[in-house]
CSV table of C-alpha atoms in Angstrom, one decimal:
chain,number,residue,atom,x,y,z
A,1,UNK,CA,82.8,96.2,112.7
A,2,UNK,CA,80.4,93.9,111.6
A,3,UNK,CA,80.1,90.1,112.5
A,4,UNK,CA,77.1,88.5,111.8
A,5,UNK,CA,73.9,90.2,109.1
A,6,UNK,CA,71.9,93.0,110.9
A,7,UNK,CA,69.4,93.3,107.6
A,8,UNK,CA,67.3,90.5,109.2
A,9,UNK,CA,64.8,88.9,112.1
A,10,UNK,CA,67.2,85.6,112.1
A,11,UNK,CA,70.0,85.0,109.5
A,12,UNK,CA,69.6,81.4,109.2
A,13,UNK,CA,66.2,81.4,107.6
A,14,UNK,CA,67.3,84.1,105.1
A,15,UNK,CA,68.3,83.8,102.0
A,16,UNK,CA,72.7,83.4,102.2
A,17,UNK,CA,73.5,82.5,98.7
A,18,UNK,CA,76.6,84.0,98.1
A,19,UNK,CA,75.3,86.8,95.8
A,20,UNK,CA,73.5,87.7,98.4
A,21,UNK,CA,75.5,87.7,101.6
A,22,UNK,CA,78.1,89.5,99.7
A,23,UNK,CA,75.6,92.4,98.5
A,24,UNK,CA,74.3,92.6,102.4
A,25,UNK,CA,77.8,92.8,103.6
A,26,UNK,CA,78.9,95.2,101.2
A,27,UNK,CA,75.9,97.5,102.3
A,28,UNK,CA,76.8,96.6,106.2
A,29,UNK,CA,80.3,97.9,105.6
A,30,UNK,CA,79.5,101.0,103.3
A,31,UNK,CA,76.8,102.0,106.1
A,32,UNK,CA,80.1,101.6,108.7
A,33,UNK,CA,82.5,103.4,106.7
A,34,UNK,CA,79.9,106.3,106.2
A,35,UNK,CA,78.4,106.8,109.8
A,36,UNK,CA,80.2,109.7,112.0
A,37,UNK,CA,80.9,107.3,114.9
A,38,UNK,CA,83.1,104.9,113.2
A,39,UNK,CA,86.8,105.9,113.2
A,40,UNK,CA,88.1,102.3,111.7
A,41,UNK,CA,86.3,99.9,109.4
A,42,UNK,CA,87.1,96.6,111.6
A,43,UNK,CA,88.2,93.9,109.7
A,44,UNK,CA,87.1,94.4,106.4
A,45,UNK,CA,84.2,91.8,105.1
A,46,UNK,CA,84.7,89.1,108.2
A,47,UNK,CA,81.9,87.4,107.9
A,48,UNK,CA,80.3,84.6,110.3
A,49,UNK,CA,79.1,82.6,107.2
A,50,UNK,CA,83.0,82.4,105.9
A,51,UNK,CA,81.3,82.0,102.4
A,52,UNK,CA,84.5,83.8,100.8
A,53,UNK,CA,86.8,82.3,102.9
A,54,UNK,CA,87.6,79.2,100.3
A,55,UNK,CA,88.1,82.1,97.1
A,56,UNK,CA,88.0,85.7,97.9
A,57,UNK,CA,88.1,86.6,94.3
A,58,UNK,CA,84.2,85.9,94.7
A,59,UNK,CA,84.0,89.8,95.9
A,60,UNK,CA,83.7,92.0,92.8
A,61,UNK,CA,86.5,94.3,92.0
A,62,UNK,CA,83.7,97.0,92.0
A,63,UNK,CA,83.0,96.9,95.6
A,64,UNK,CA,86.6,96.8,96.7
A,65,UNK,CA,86.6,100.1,94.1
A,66,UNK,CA,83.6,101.6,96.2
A,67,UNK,CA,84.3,100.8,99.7
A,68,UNK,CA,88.5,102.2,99.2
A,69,UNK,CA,86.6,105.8,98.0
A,70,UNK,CA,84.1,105.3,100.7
A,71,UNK,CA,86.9,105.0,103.3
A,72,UNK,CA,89.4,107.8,101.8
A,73,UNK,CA,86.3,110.4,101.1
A,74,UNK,CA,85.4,109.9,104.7
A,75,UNK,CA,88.6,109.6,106.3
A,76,UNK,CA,88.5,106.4,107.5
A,77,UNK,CA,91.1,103.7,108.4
A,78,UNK,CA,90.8,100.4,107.8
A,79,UNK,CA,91.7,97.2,110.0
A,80,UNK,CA,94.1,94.6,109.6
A,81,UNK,CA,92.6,91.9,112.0
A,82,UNK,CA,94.7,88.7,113.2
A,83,UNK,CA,91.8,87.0,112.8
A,84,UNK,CA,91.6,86.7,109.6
A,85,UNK,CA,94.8,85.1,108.9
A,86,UNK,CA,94.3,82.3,111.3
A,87,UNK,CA,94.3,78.7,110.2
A,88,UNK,CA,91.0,78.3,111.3
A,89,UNK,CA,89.4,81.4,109.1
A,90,UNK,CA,90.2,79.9,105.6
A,91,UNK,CA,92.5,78.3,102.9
A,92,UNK,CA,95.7,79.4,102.4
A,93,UNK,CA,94.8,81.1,99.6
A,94,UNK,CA,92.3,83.2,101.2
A,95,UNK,CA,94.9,84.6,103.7
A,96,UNK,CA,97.0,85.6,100.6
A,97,UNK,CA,93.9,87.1,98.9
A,98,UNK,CA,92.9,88.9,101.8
A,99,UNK,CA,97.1,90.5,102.9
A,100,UNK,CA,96.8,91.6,98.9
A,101,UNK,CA,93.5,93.2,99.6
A,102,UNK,CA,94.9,94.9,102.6
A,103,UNK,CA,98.3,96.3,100.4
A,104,UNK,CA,95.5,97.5,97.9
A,105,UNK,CA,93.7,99.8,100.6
A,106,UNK,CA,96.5,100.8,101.2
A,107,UNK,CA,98.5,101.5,97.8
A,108,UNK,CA,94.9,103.8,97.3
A,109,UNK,CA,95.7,105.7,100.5
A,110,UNK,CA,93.8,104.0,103.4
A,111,UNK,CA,95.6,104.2,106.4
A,112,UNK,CA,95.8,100.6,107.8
A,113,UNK,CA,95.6,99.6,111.3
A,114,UNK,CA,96.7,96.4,113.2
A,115,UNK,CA,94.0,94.5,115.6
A,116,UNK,CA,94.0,91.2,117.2
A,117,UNK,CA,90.1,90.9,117.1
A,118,UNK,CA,90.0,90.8,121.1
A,119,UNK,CA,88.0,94.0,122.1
A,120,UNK,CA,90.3,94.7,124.9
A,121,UNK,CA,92.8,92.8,126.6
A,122,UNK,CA,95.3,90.5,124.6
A,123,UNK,CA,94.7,87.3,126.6
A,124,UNK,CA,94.9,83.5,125.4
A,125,UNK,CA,91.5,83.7,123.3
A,126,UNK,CA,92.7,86.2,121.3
A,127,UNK,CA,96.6,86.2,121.0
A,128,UNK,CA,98.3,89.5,119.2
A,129,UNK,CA,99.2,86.8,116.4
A,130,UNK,CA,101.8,89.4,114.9
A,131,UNK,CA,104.1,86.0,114.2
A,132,UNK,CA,101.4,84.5,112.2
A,133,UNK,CA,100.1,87.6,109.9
A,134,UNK,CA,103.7,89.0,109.2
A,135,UNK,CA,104.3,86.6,106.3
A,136,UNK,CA,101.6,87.0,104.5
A,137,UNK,CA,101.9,90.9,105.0
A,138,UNK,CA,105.8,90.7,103.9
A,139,UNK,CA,104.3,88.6,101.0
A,140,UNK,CA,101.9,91.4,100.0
A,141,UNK,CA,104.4,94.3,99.9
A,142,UNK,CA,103.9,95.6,103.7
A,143,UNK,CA,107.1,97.0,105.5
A,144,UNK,CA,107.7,98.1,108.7
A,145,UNK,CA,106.0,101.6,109.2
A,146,UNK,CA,103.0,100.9,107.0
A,147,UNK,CA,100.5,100.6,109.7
A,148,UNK,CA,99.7,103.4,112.0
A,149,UNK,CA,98.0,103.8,115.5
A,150,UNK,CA,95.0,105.8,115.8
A,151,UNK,CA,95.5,109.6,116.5
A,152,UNK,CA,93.4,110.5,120.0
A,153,UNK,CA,92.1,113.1,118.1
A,154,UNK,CA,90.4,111.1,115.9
A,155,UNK,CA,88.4,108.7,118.3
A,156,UNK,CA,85.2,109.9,118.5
């Protein structure tokens, strides 16, 4: 997953006008979702600058096109992070933006995952959050069985 831009020296002297943050994370995530290592696209366009997290609709359609075909030609899943639907991360209507995002990987074929964004151990920091997400995933269309767990086989 991506957290923070990788295209630069130091991301706070660049250039983050939305336009351009958005085109930089869109190649971060395409280069994930095409390299051999990567098994799941972590939490799809979590950004450190949040500058989507007020509207997500600032995303073209066309790179939510690119990236699903990117994912399903290279068989990858995508994440479902806990993180994303915390208070903290964005408006409410960002959270609803982003479960509806989610059901549309997922009505193209993407298998989804579930993650709580804590890199190993649940523990206070980074709680499992299931409570929290489930709404907005209900909301979206989700039911019980549409997430999978990774298959061994297909950890690199």
């Amino acid at each position: 997953a991506s957290h923070w831009r990788v295209d630069i020296p130091n991301p706070a002297e660049a250039d983050n006008s939305l336009p351009v943050v958005i085109k930089e994370w869109f190649r971060q995530q395409m280069w994930l979702i095409q390299d051999s290592r990567v098994t799941i696209l972590g939490h799809p366009w979590n950004n450190s600058s949040g500058v989507w997290y007020q509207d997500f609709s600032v995303i073209p359609q066309s790179m939510h096109e690119e990236m699903a075909a990117a994912l399903l030609e290279s068989r990858k899943y995508a994440e479902c992070n806990a993180s994303m639907f915390r208070p903290t991360k964005g408006t409410e209507k960002f959270r609803c933006q982003y479960a509806e995002y989610l059901r549309f990987l997922f009505e193209k074929g993407i298998s989804i995952t579930y993650g709580s964004d804590c890199h190993g151990k649940v523990h206070q920091e980074y709680p499992d959050d299931r409570v929290l997400v489930e709404p907005y995933l209900r909301a979206a269309g989700f039911k019980e069985g549409d997430f999978v767990e990774v298959a061994e086989e297909d950890l690199w």
